[in-house]
Coordinates of C-alpha atoms in Angstrom, one line a residue:
M1 CA 148.1 -17.7 -109.9
A2 CA 151.2 -15.3 -110.5
F3 CA 152.0 -11.9 -109.2
T4 CA 154.7 -10.2 -111.2
Y5 CA 155.8 -6.7 -112.4
K6 CA 157.2 -5.2 -115.6
G7 CA 158.4 -1.8 -115.8
E8 CA 156.3 0.3 -113.3
Q9 CA 153.3 -2.1 -113.5
F10 CA 152.2 -5.0 -111.3
Y11 CA 150.5 -7.9 -113.0
L12 CA 148.2 -10.5 -111.6
N13 CA 147.8 -13.6 -113.9
G14 CA 149.0 -11.4 -116.7
S15 CA 146.5 -8.6 -116.2
P16 CA 147.4 -5.0 -114.8
F17 CA 146.9 -4.9 -111.2
T18 CA 147.1 -2.0 -108.7
V19 CA 147.6 -2.5 -105.0
R20 CA 145.0 -1.0 -102.8
A21 CA 145.9 -2.3 -99.4
G22 CA 144.7 -1.3 -96.0
A23 CA 146.5 -2.2 -92.7
I24 CA 144.8 -4.4 -90.1
H25 CA 147.0 -5.9 -87.5
Y26 CA 145.7 -9.2 -86.5
F27 CA 147.4 -8.8 -83.2
R28 CA 145.4 -5.7 -82.2
V29 CA 142.1 -7.3 -83.1
P30 CA 140.2 -10.1 -81.1
R31 CA 140.0 -13.1 -83.6
A32 CA 136.3 -13.2 -83.2
Y33 CA 136.3 -9.8 -85.1
W34 CA 138.9 -10.7 -87.9
Q35 CA 136.2 -11.3 -90.3
D36 CA 134.1 -8.2 -89.5
R37 CA 137.1 -6.1 -90.0
L38 CA 138.4 -7.7 -93.2
R39 CA 134.9 -7.7 -94.7
K40 CA 134.7 -3.9 -94.0
L41 CA 137.9 -3.5 -95.6
K42 CA 136.7 -5.2 -98.8
E43 CA 133.3 -3.3 -98.7
C44 CA 135.2 0.1 -98.6
G45 CA 137.0 -0.7 -101.9
F46 CA 140.3 -2.2 -101.1
N47 CA 141.6 -5.3 -102.7
T48 CA 144.5 -6.2 -100.1
V49 CA 145.0 -6.3 -96.4
E50 CA 148.5 -5.7 -95.0
T51 CA 149.7 -6.9 -91.7
Y52 CA 152.8 -7.0 -89.6
V53 CA 154.0 -10.2 -87.6
P54 CA 155.5 -9.2 -84.3
W55 CA 158.3 -11.5 -83.4
N56 CA 157.8 -11.1 -79.6
Y57 CA 154.1 -12.2 -80.1
C58 CA 155.1 -15.6 -81.7
E59 CA 158.2 -16.2 -79.5
Q60 CA 157.8 -14.5 -76.3
K61 CA 160.0 -16.9 -74.4
E62 CA 163.1 -18.2 -76.2
G63 CA 162.4 -21.3 -78.2
R64 CA 158.8 -21.6 -77.4
F65 CA 156.8 -20.6 -80.6
D66 CA 153.0 -20.1 -80.2
F67 CA 150.8 -19.5 -83.4
S68 CA 147.5 -20.6 -81.6
G69 CA 144.3 -18.9 -81.1
E70 CA 144.6 -15.1 -81.3
K71 CA 148.3 -15.6 -82.6
Y72 CA 147.3 -17.7 -85.6
V73 CA 148.3 -15.6 -88.4
A74 CA 147.6 -18.0 -91.1
T75 CA 144.0 -18.2 -90.2
F76 CA 143.8 -14.4 -90.5
L77 CA 145.2 -14.7 -94.1
R78 CA 142.9 -17.4 -95.0
T79 CA 139.9 -15.6 -93.7
A80 CA 141.0 -12.6 -95.9
Q81 CA 141.4 -14.9 -98.9
Q82 CA 137.9 -16.4 -98.3
L83 CA 136.6 -12.8 -98.6
G84 CA 138.5 -12.2 -101.9
L85 CA 141.4 -10.1 -100.4
Y86 CA 145.0 -10.5 -101.3
A87 CA 147.7 -10.1 -98.5
I88 CA 150.9 -8.3 -97.8
V89 CA 152.9 -9.5 -94.9
R90 CA 155.6 -7.8 -93.0
P91 CA 157.5 -10.3 -90.8
G92 CA 160.4 -8.1 -89.6
P93 CA 162.4 -9.3 -87.7
F94 CA 161.9 -5.6 -86.7
I95 CA 158.6 -4.0 -87.3
C96 CA 158.3 -0.8 -85.3
A97 CA 154.5 -0.4 -85.3
E98 CA 154.4 1.3 -82.1
W99 CA 154.5 -2.3 -80.7
E100 CA 156.7 -3.4 -77.7
A101 CA 160.3 -3.1 -78.7
G102 CA 159.2 -3.1 -82.4
G103 CA 158.4 -6.6 -82.1
L104 CA 162.0 -7.8 -81.0
P105 CA 161.7 -10.2 -77.9
A106 CA 163.0 -9.2 -74.6
F107 CA 165.2 -12.3 -74.4
L108 CA 167.5 -10.8 -77.2
T109 CA 168.8 -8.1 -74.8
A110 CA 169.4 -10.6 -71.6
D111 CA 172.9 -10.6 -72.9
A112 CA 174.5 -7.2 -72.8
N113 CA 176.9 -8.3 -75.8
M114 CA 173.8 -8.5 -78.1
R115 CA 173.9 -6.2 -81.1
L116 CA 170.5 -5.7 -82.8
R117 CA 169.4 -5.2 -86.4
C118 CA 172.8 -5.9 -88.0
D119 CA 174.9 -8.8 -89.3
C120 CA 175.8 -9.9 -85.7
D121 CA 176.1 -13.8 -85.5
M122 CA 174.5 -13.8 -82.0
Y123 CA 171.5 -11.8 -83.3
M124 CA 171.3 -13.6 -86.7
Q125 CA 171.0 -17.1 -85.3
K126 CA 168.0 -16.3 -83.3
V127 CA 166.4 -14.2 -86.3
E128 CA 167.0 -17.2 -88.5
R129 CA 165.4 -19.6 -86.1
Y130 CA 162.4 -17.3 -85.8
L131 CA 162.0 -16.8 -89.6
Q132 CA 162.4 -20.4 -90.4
R133 CA 159.5 -21.2 -87.8
L134 CA 157.4 -18.4 -89.0
F135 CA 157.8 -19.1 -92.8
A136 CA 156.6 -22.7 -92.1
E137 CA 153.2 -21.2 -91.2
L138 CA 153.1 -18.6 -94.1
R139 CA 154.4 -20.8 -97.0
P140 CA 151.0 -22.4 -97.7
C141 CA 149.5 -18.8 -97.8
L142 CA 151.9 -17.7 -100.6
L143 CA 150.0 -17.0 -103.8
D144 CA 152.4 -19.6 -105.6
N145 CA 151.0 -22.3 -103.2
G146 CA 147.3 -21.4 -103.6
G147 CA 147.1 -18.7 -100.8
N148 CA 146.7 -14.9 -101.1
I149 CA 150.2 -13.4 -100.1
L150 CA 151.3 -11.0 -102.8
M151 CA 154.4 -9.5 -101.2
M152 CA 156.6 -9.7 -98.2
Q153 CA 158.7 -6.8 -96.7
V154 CA 162.4 -7.4 -95.5
E155 CA 163.1 -5.5 -92.1
N156 CA 161.4 -2.1 -91.7
E157 CA 162.3 1.3 -92.2
Y158 CA 166.0 0.1 -91.9
G159 CA 167.3 3.2 -93.4
S160 CA 166.2 5.2 -90.2
Y161 CA 168.4 2.9 -88.2
G162 CA 171.5 1.7 -90.1
N163 CA 173.2 0.8 -93.3
D164 CA 174.2 -2.8 -92.9
K165 CA 173.7 -4.2 -96.4
A166 CA 175.2 -7.5 -95.3
Y167 CA 172.4 -7.7 -92.8
L168 CA 169.7 -7.0 -95.3
N169 CA 171.3 -9.4 -97.9
R170 CA 171.3 -12.1 -95.3
L171 CA 167.7 -11.5 -94.5
V172 CA 166.7 -11.9 -98.4
D173 CA 168.9 -15.1 -98.3
I174 CA 166.8 -16.5 -95.4
Y175 CA 163.5 -15.5 -97.1
R176 CA 164.5 -17.3 -100.3
E177 CA 166.1 -20.4 -98.6
C178 CA 162.8 -20.8 -96.6
G179 CA 160.9 -21.0 -99.9
I180 CA 159.4 -17.5 -99.8
T181 CA 158.8 -17.1 -103.6
C182 CA 157.0 -13.9 -103.6
V183 CA 157.9 -10.3 -104.4
L184 CA 160.0 -8.8 -101.7
F185 CA 160.3 -5.2 -101.0
T186 CA 161.8 -2.6 -98.4
A187 CA 160.2 0.5 -97.0
D188 CA 161.8 3.7 -95.8
G189 CA 160.9 7.4 -95.2
V190 CA 161.0 9.9 -98.0
C191 CA 164.4 11.1 -97.1
R192 CA 166.8 10.0 -99.7
N193 CA 169.5 9.0 -97.3
M194 CA 167.0 6.8 -95.6
V195 CA 166.2 5.0 -98.9
V196 CA 169.8 4.7 -99.9
S197 CA 170.8 3.2 -96.5
G198 CA 167.6 0.9 -96.2
S199 CA 167.0 -0.4 -99.7
L200 CA 168.3 -3.4 -101.9
P201 CA 167.2 -2.2 -105.3
E202 CA 168.9 -5.1 -107.0
R203 CA 166.9 -7.7 -104.9
C204 CA 163.7 -6.0 -103.4
L205 CA 161.4 -3.2 -104.6
P206 CA 162.1 0.2 -102.7
F207 CA 158.9 1.6 -101.4
L208 CA 158.3 4.7 -99.2
T209 CA 156.2 5.6 -95.9
F210 CA 154.7 9.0 -95.5
G211 CA 151.5 10.7 -94.9
S212 CA 151.2 14.0 -96.8
H213 CA 152.6 15.7 -99.9
T214 CA 151.8 12.5 -102.1
E215 CA 152.7 13.9 -105.4
Q216 CA 156.1 15.1 -104.1
A217 CA 156.7 12.0 -102.2
M218 CA 156.0 9.6 -105.0
R219 CA 158.0 11.4 -107.6
S220 CA 161.0 11.4 -105.2
I221 CA 161.5 7.6 -105.3
E222 CA 162.0 7.7 -109.2
Y223 CA 165.9 7.5 -108.6
A224 CA 165.5 4.4 -106.6
A225 CA 162.5 2.7 -108.2
K226 CA 163.6 3.5 -111.9
N227 CA 161.4 1.4 -114.3
T228 CA 160.0 -0.6 -111.3
P229 CA 156.5 -0.3 -109.6
K230 CA 156.1 2.6 -107.1
M231 CA 154.3 2.3 -103.9
C232 CA 153.6 3.9 -100.6
A233 CA 154.0 1.0 -98.1
E234 CA 152.5 3.1 -95.4
F235 CA 150.3 6.1 -96.2
W236 CA 149.5 7.6 -92.7
C237 CA 146.0 8.7 -92.3
G238 CA 146.5 9.6 -88.6
W239 CA 148.8 9.1 -85.8
F240 CA 149.3 7.5 -82.3
D241 CA 149.1 8.9 -78.8
H242 CA 151.6 9.0 -76.1
W243 CA 150.6 9.2 -72.4
G244 CA 150.5 12.9 -71.4
E245 CA 149.8 14.2 -75.0
E246 CA 146.8 15.6 -76.7
H247 CA 144.9 12.9 -78.7
H248 CA 145.7 13.0 -82.4
T249 CA 143.0 13.7 -85.0
R250 CA 142.8 14.5 -88.6
T251 CA 139.7 15.5 -90.7
A252 CA 138.6 13.3 -93.5
E253 CA 139.1 16.3 -95.9
E254 CA 142.8 16.5 -94.8
V255 CA 143.3 12.8 -95.4
L256 CA 141.5 12.7 -98.8
C257 CA 143.5 15.7 -100.1
D258 CA 146.6 13.7 -99.6
F259 CA 145.1 10.4 -100.7
E260 CA 143.3 11.2 -103.8
P261 CA 146.6 11.4 -106.0
F262 CA 147.1 7.7 -105.5
L263 CA 143.7 7.0 -107.4
R264 CA 144.2 9.8 -109.8
H265 CA 147.7 8.5 -111.0
N266 CA 146.8 4.8 -110.4
W267 CA 149.5 4.4 -107.9
N268 CA 150.0 1.5 -105.5
F269 CA 149.5 2.2 -101.8
N270 CA 149.0 0.6 -98.3
F271 CA 146.5 2.8 -96.2
Y272 CA 148.0 2.8 -92.6
M273 CA 145.8 2.2 -90.6
F274 CA 142.6 1.1 -92.2
H275 CA 141.8 -0.1 -88.7
G276 CA 144.2 0.4 -85.7
G277 CA 142.7 -1.6 -82.8
T278 CA 144.1 -2.0 -79.4
N279 CA 147.4 -2.4 -77.5
F280 CA 146.0 -5.1 -75.3
G281 CA 147.9 -6.4 -72.4
F282 CA 151.4 -4.8 -72.0
T283 CA 152.1 -4.8 -75.8
N284 CA 152.4 -1.0 -76.4
G285 CA 155.7 0.5 -77.4
A286 CA 157.5 3.7 -76.7
N287 CA 159.4 6.5 -78.3
Y288 CA 162.5 8.3 -77.2
E289 CA 163.2 11.8 -78.5
G290 CA 165.3 14.6 -76.9
G291 CA 166.2 12.5 -73.9
K292 CA 162.5 12.0 -73.1
Y293 CA 160.8 8.5 -72.9
M294 CA 157.3 8.5 -74.2
P295 CA 155.1 5.4 -74.1
V296 CA 152.3 4.7 -76.3
V297 CA 148.7 4.6 -74.9
T298 CA 146.7 1.4 -75.0
S299 CA 144.3 2.6 -77.8
Y300 CA 145.7 2.3 -81.4
D301 CA 142.7 4.2 -82.8
Y302 CA 145.0 6.0 -85.2
C303 CA 142.0 8.2 -86.6
A304 CA 141.5 5.4 -88.9
P305 CA 138.4 4.6 -91.2
L306 CA 137.4 2.0 -88.7
N307 CA 137.7 3.3 -85.1
E308 CA 139.2 1.1 -82.3
A309 CA 135.9 -0.6 -81.9
G310 CA 135.5 -1.4 -85.4
D311 CA 132.8 1.2 -86.2
R312 CA 132.9 3.1 -89.6
T313 CA 133.8 6.5 -89.5
E314 CA 133.2 9.6 -91.6
L315 CA 136.5 8.8 -93.4
Y316 CA 135.2 5.3 -94.1
Y317 CA 132.3 6.5 -96.2
K318 CA 134.3 9.3 -97.9
L319 CA 136.9 6.8 -98.9
R320 CA 134.3 4.6 -100.4
E321 CA 132.8 7.4 -102.4
T322 CA 136.3 8.5 -103.6
F323 CA 136.9 4.8 -104.9
I324 CA 133.7 4.9 -106.7
K325 CA 134.5 8.4 -108.1
Y326 CA 137.7 7.0 -109.8
G327 CA 135.9 3.8 -111.2
V328 CA 136.8 1.3 -108.5
S329 CA 134.1 -1.5 -108.3
V330 CA 133.0 -1.4 -104.6
P331 CA 130.6 -4.1 -103.0
E332 CA 127.5 -3.3 -101.4
L333 CA 127.6 -2.7 -97.6
T334 CA 126.5 -5.8 -95.7
T335 CA 128.3 -5.4 -92.3
S336 CA 126.9 -3.5 -89.4
D337 CA 128.8 -1.9 -86.5
S338 CA 128.8 -3.7 -83.1
K339 CA 126.2 -2.9 -80.4
K340 CA 127.6 -1.0 -77.5
A341 CA 126.5 -1.2 -73.8
A342 CA 127.0 1.1 -70.8
Y343 CA 126.9 -1.5 -67.9
G344 CA 127.2 1.3 -65.2
A345 CA 129.3 1.5 -62.2
V346 CA 130.9 -1.5 -60.4
E347 CA 132.4 -0.9 -56.9
L348 CA 135.7 -2.4 -56.6
A349 CA 135.4 -3.6 -53.0
E350 CA 137.7 -6.4 -52.9
R351 CA 141.3 -6.2 -52.3
A352 CA 144.6 -8.3 -52.5
Y353 CA 147.7 -6.5 -51.6
L354 CA 150.7 -7.2 -53.8
F355 CA 153.3 -7.6 -51.0
D356 CA 150.9 -10.3 -49.4
S357 CA 150.4 -12.0 -52.7
L358 CA 153.9 -12.5 -54.0
P359 CA 153.8 -16.3 -53.7
A360 CA 150.8 -16.5 -55.9
L361 CA 152.4 -14.6 -58.6
S362 CA 156.0 -15.4 -58.8
A363 CA 159.1 -17.2 -57.5
S364 CA 161.9 -15.0 -56.2
V365 CA 165.4 -14.8 -57.7
C366 CA 168.3 -13.9 -55.4
S367 CA 171.5 -12.2 -56.6
P368 CA 174.1 -9.9 -54.7
Y369 CA 173.2 -7.2 -57.3
P370 CA 170.1 -6.2 -59.1
L371 CA 169.3 -8.0 -62.3
Y372 CA 167.5 -6.3 -65.3
S373 CA 164.2 -7.9 -66.0
E374 CA 165.5 -9.5 -69.2
E375 CA 168.2 -11.3 -67.2
L376 CA 165.4 -12.6 -64.9
G377 CA 163.8 -14.1 -68.0
Q378 CA 161.0 -11.7 -67.8
S379 CA 159.3 -10.1 -70.9
E380 CA 156.8 -7.7 -69.5
G381 CA 154.9 -6.3 -66.5
Y382 CA 156.5 -5.2 -63.1
T383 CA 159.6 -6.3 -61.2
L384 CA 159.8 -6.0 -57.4
Y385 CA 163.3 -5.5 -56.1
R386 CA 163.7 -6.2 -52.2
V387 CA 166.7 -5.8 -50.2
A388 CA 167.5 -5.5 -46.4
V389 CA 168.9 -2.3 -45.0
P390 CA 171.1 -3.4 -42.1
A391 CA 170.4 -2.1 -38.6
G392 CA 172.3 0.8 -37.4
M393 CA 172.4 2.8 -40.6
E394 CA 172.0 6.6 -40.1
R395 CA 170.0 8.7 -42.4
E396 CA 171.1 8.5 -45.9
N397 CA 169.7 9.5 -49.3
L398 CA 168.2 6.8 -51.4
F399 CA 169.1 7.0 -55.1
I400 CA 168.2 4.6 -58.0
D401 CA 170.2 4.3 -60.9
G402 CA 169.6 3.0 -64.4
L403 CA 165.8 3.0 -63.8
A404 CA 163.4 2.0 -66.6
D405 CA 160.7 3.0 -66.4
R406 CA 159.0 4.1 -63.2
G407 CA 159.5 3.0 -59.6
I408 CA 158.1 3.3 -56.1
A409 CA 160.1 2.8 -53.1
Y410 CA 158.7 1.4 -49.9
L411 CA 160.2 1.1 -46.5
N412 CA 158.7 -1.7 -44.4
G413 CA 155.5 -1.2 -46.6
E414 CA 155.5 2.6 -46.1
K415 CA 155.7 4.6 -49.3
L416 CA 158.8 6.7 -49.7
A417 CA 158.9 8.2 -53.1
V418 CA 158.0 7.8 -56.8
Y419 CA 160.9 7.6 -59.3
D420 CA 160.6 8.1 -63.1
R421 CA 163.3 7.9 -65.8
N422 CA 162.1 11.2 -67.3
L423 CA 162.5 13.0 -64.1
P424 CA 165.7 14.2 -62.1
A425 CA 166.2 11.7 -59.2
P426 CA 164.6 13.1 -55.9
D427 CA 167.4 14.2 -53.4
D428 CA 165.2 14.3 -50.4
V429 CA 164.4 10.6 -50.0
F430 CA 165.9 9.4 -46.7
V431 CA 166.4 5.8 -45.2
Q432 CA 167.6 4.9 -41.7
S433 CA 167.6 1.9 -39.6
L434 CA 168.9 3.0 -36.2
D435 CA 166.0 0.9 -34.6
G436 CA 166.7 -2.3 -36.4
E437 CA 166.9 -4.0 -39.9
K438 CA 164.4 -2.4 -42.4
R439 CA 163.0 -3.9 -45.7
L440 CA 163.3 -1.8 -48.7
D441 CA 161.1 -2.5 -51.7
I442 CA 161.2 -1.0 -55.1
L443 CA 158.4 -1.9 -57.5
V444 CA 159.4 -1.1 -61.0
E445 CA 157.0 -0.9 -64.0
N446 CA 158.0 -1.6 -67.5
R447 CA 155.8 0.8 -69.4
G448 CA 156.7 -0.5 -72.9
R449 CA 160.1 -0.8 -74.8
I450 CA 161.3 1.7 -77.1
N451 CA 160.2 0.7 -80.6
Y452 CA 162.0 3.3 -82.9
G453 CA 165.5 4.7 -83.1
R454 CA 168.8 4.1 -81.6
E455 CA 167.6 3.4 -78.2
I456 CA 165.7 0.0 -79.0
C457 CA 167.9 -1.9 -76.8
D458 CA 165.8 -0.7 -73.8
R459 CA 166.4 -2.9 -70.7
K460 CA 163.8 -2.7 -67.9
G461 CA 164.2 -2.8 -64.0
L462 CA 167.1 -1.0 -62.4
R463 CA 170.9 -1.1 -62.3
C464 CA 171.7 -0.1 -58.7
A465 CA 170.1 1.3 -55.5
R466 CA 172.3 3.0 -53.1
L467 CA 172.3 4.9 -49.9
S468 CA 174.3 8.1 -51.0
Y469 CA 177.5 6.5 -52.5
A470 CA 177.1 3.0 -51.1
A471 CA 175.3 0.4 -53.2
L472 CA 172.9 -2.0 -51.6
Y473 CA 173.7 -5.6 -52.1
G474 CA 171.8 -8.9 -51.2
W475 CA 168.7 -8.6 -53.6
E476 CA 165.6 -10.6 -53.8
M477 CA 163.7 -9.9 -57.1
Y478 CA 160.2 -11.0 -58.0
P479 CA 159.5 -11.0 -62.0
L480 CA 155.8 -10.0 -62.1
E481 CA 154.5 -10.6 -65.7
M482 CA 150.9 -10.6 -64.2
R483 CA 149.8 -13.5 -66.8
D484 CA 147.9 -15.4 -64.2
L485 CA 145.9 -13.8 -61.4
S486 CA 143.8 -16.8 -60.5
G487 CA 145.8 -17.5 -57.4
L488 CA 145.2 -14.3 -55.7
T489 CA 143.1 -14.3 -52.5
F490 CA 140.8 -11.2 -52.2
E491 CA 139.5 -9.9 -48.9
H492 CA 135.9 -8.7 -49.1
G493 CA 134.4 -5.7 -47.4
C494 CA 137.6 -4.0 -46.4
A495 CA 137.9 -1.3 -49.1
E496 CA 140.2 1.3 -47.7
Q497 CA 142.7 3.9 -49.0
T498 CA 146.2 2.8 -49.6
E499 CA 149.3 3.9 -51.1
Q500 CA 150.6 0.1 -51.4
P501 CA 150.4 -1.7 -54.7
V502 CA 147.0 -3.5 -54.6
F503 CA 144.8 -5.7 -56.8
C504 CA 141.0 -4.5 -56.6
A505 CA 138.3 -6.6 -58.0
A506 CA 134.5 -7.2 -58.3
S507 CA 132.0 -9.2 -60.0
F508 CA 129.3 -7.9 -62.2
S509 CA 126.5 -9.2 -64.4
V510 CA 125.9 -9.0 -68.0
Q511 CA 122.7 -9.9 -69.7
E512 CA 124.0 -9.5 -73.2
P513 CA 127.7 -9.2 -74.0
C514 CA 128.3 -6.2 -76.1
D515 CA 131.3 -4.0 -76.7
T516 CA 131.9 -1.4 -74.0
F517 CA 134.7 0.7 -72.5
V518 CA 135.8 0.9 -68.9
E519 CA 137.1 3.8 -66.9
I520 CA 138.7 3.5 -63.4
A521 CA 138.0 6.1 -60.8
G522 CA 139.9 6.2 -57.6
A523 CA 143.2 4.9 -58.9
S524 CA 145.9 6.7 -60.9
C525 CA 147.4 3.9 -63.1
G526 CA 147.8 0.3 -63.5
F527 CA 146.2 -2.4 -65.7
I528 CA 142.8 -4.0 -66.1
E529 CA 141.8 -7.6 -66.6
V530 CA 138.4 -8.7 -67.6
N531 CA 137.5 -12.4 -67.4
G532 CA 141.2 -13.3 -67.6
H533 CA 141.9 -10.8 -70.6
N534 CA 144.4 -8.2 -70.0
I535 CA 142.7 -5.3 -71.9
G536 CA 145.6 -3.0 -71.3
R537 CA 147.0 -0.1 -69.2
F538 CA 145.2 2.9 -67.8
N539 CA 146.9 6.1 -66.6
N540 CA 144.3 8.6 -65.2
D541 CA 147.1 11.0 -64.4
E542 CA 148.4 11.6 -67.8
G543 CA 145.8 10.7 -70.3
P544 CA 144.6 11.5 -73.0
Q545 CA 142.9 7.9 -72.9
K546 CA 140.6 7.5 -70.1
A547 CA 138.5 4.5 -70.8
L548 CA 139.8 1.1 -72.2
Y549 CA 138.0 -0.8 -74.9
V550 CA 136.5 -4.2 -73.7
P551 CA 135.4 -6.2 -76.8
A552 CA 132.1 -8.2 -76.5
P553 CA 133.9 -11.7 -77.0
Y554 CA 135.8 -10.9 -73.6
L555 CA 132.4 -10.9 -71.8
K556 CA 129.9 -13.5 -71.1
S557 CA 126.1 -13.7 -70.3
G558 CA 125.9 -13.9 -66.5
E559 CA 128.6 -13.1 -64.0
N560 CA 131.8 -11.5 -65.2
R561 CA 135.0 -10.7 -63.2
I562 CA 137.1 -7.5 -63.4
I563 CA 140.4 -7.1 -61.7
V564 CA 142.3 -3.9 -61.5
F565 CA 146.0 -3.6 -60.6
C566 CA 146.6 -0.1 -59.0
F567 CA 150.4 0.4 -59.2
S568 CA 150.4 3.3 -56.6
G569 CA 147.5 2.6 -54.5
V570 CA 143.9 3.3 -54.5
S571 CA 141.1 5.4 -52.8
A572 CA 138.5 3.8 -50.5
Q573 CA 135.9 4.4 -53.2
A574 CA 137.5 2.8 -56.3
V575 CA 135.0 2.2 -59.0
A576 CA 134.9 0.7 -62.5
R577 CA 132.6 2.6 -64.8
F578 CA 131.4 0.8 -68.0
T579 CA 130.3 3.3 -70.8
D580 CA 129.2 2.9 -74.4
T581 CA 131.7 5.4 -75.8
P582 CA 135.4 5.8 -75.9
I583 CA 137.1 8.5 -73.9
L584 CA 140.3 9.4 -75.9
G585 CA 140.9 13.0 -75.0

């Protein structure tokens, strides 16, 4: 098979072909549901699936690649091919996608000399190693090799970041040297300066990203895509949420008003998102605007045709009707939405205190001065910084410099204050040790690395803690990635209110595993693990999301186990409530 273009028309095996793609990120959907989501894409009227590949999902620790299980992108693509869908793949190395650091691994910024997204030798050596390994997985999936990949993107919205054409050209060279024979493209915002900075028209097709004013946007690319196919690489049907904001919604009518011109003019498009899914674990990204850090919530519902749980929305059915209206052959509906269950309330009566559990979670690292989490070899989670305040110190203000993102200070286990990168440093937090040496603990939460803009080199942890002007030295640090909680020892029947960081747990019985949503009462923020699956962060203080999605494949018939990490403590009556509906606003 061959996918080519001549003039403004794509051709598949010599016949005119219009790309009708929908975005489904395999890394935001449980593998057990890949076929269901892809079949619903096909039955809506789309002919192609688009997905990013996050570098930090494949290579979280430097040199350790993992394409197994949920991370096996080639299986996702083959599943799509079996259903008769073609594919577009966007391997980065930077993807944005509201994903942690835009897909860039944390180990890149362990060295302060690193320069990202440019033709820096230190960076490019690691990029080339990643792409070589990834393309070994993807080459068999190319259309030329009997697979279904039509096109691949080079970088992502680079014109919003820089204009290093040597960098972009080197990426194209790596693609071609690795046997990537398919059509290549770049994608940038509608702004002319972005397209000029981020495109390579002589080597890649220049595509656009936008969510409204379709006629105007598609006409605007003519200067760059002269006599070549035009495409919207991301048509945004909705938007994502930050903690502390209102939930974003958009009516089906509004979306269709901006979408219909694609069908009327037979333009190529990628509908972003067709199915948003979930930022499981600690995978959410963050934005930074006007000096404010804004982490993205766990849900990536995106107001898409399929909601977070994969259910068809009003927009799905109206899209399908619109495809039919314009003569697109649409298959019959054969899929159904998943069964939901409200399992009720589960009392979180078991406790394991973080400060008592450190040996089961991490090995300490000692340094005269604090190290950022990246310098500790840590990718995600929390970092505990511990230092002794010498005996005889008079009352002094405690300041924390270079904090990212949120920290709680404890003196001998008693809570002193909460620090936040978005807030002015409190000037009324005092420490003294006239009656003997004191232990100062600062627990820092990485709330998600910045995924867009100039601040993507977003190192986590803290740079310095000081008493007034004098820095504290002699640190013991615990990287807490929270990957394996099996070593925790829980006490039963001791539920009590505490301001210490604590794990709360319970066992609960399920007769039939169904999709469900879990809300935590009695704790402000933290993360939730169900049967060893980290289903993401919760933040009751900020919202808008109040309940996290728990897919049925993460449950089992019989006894199940939930563990909730409560970052800033918990009430005596903490409860996990399982409901059959999401709570997003």
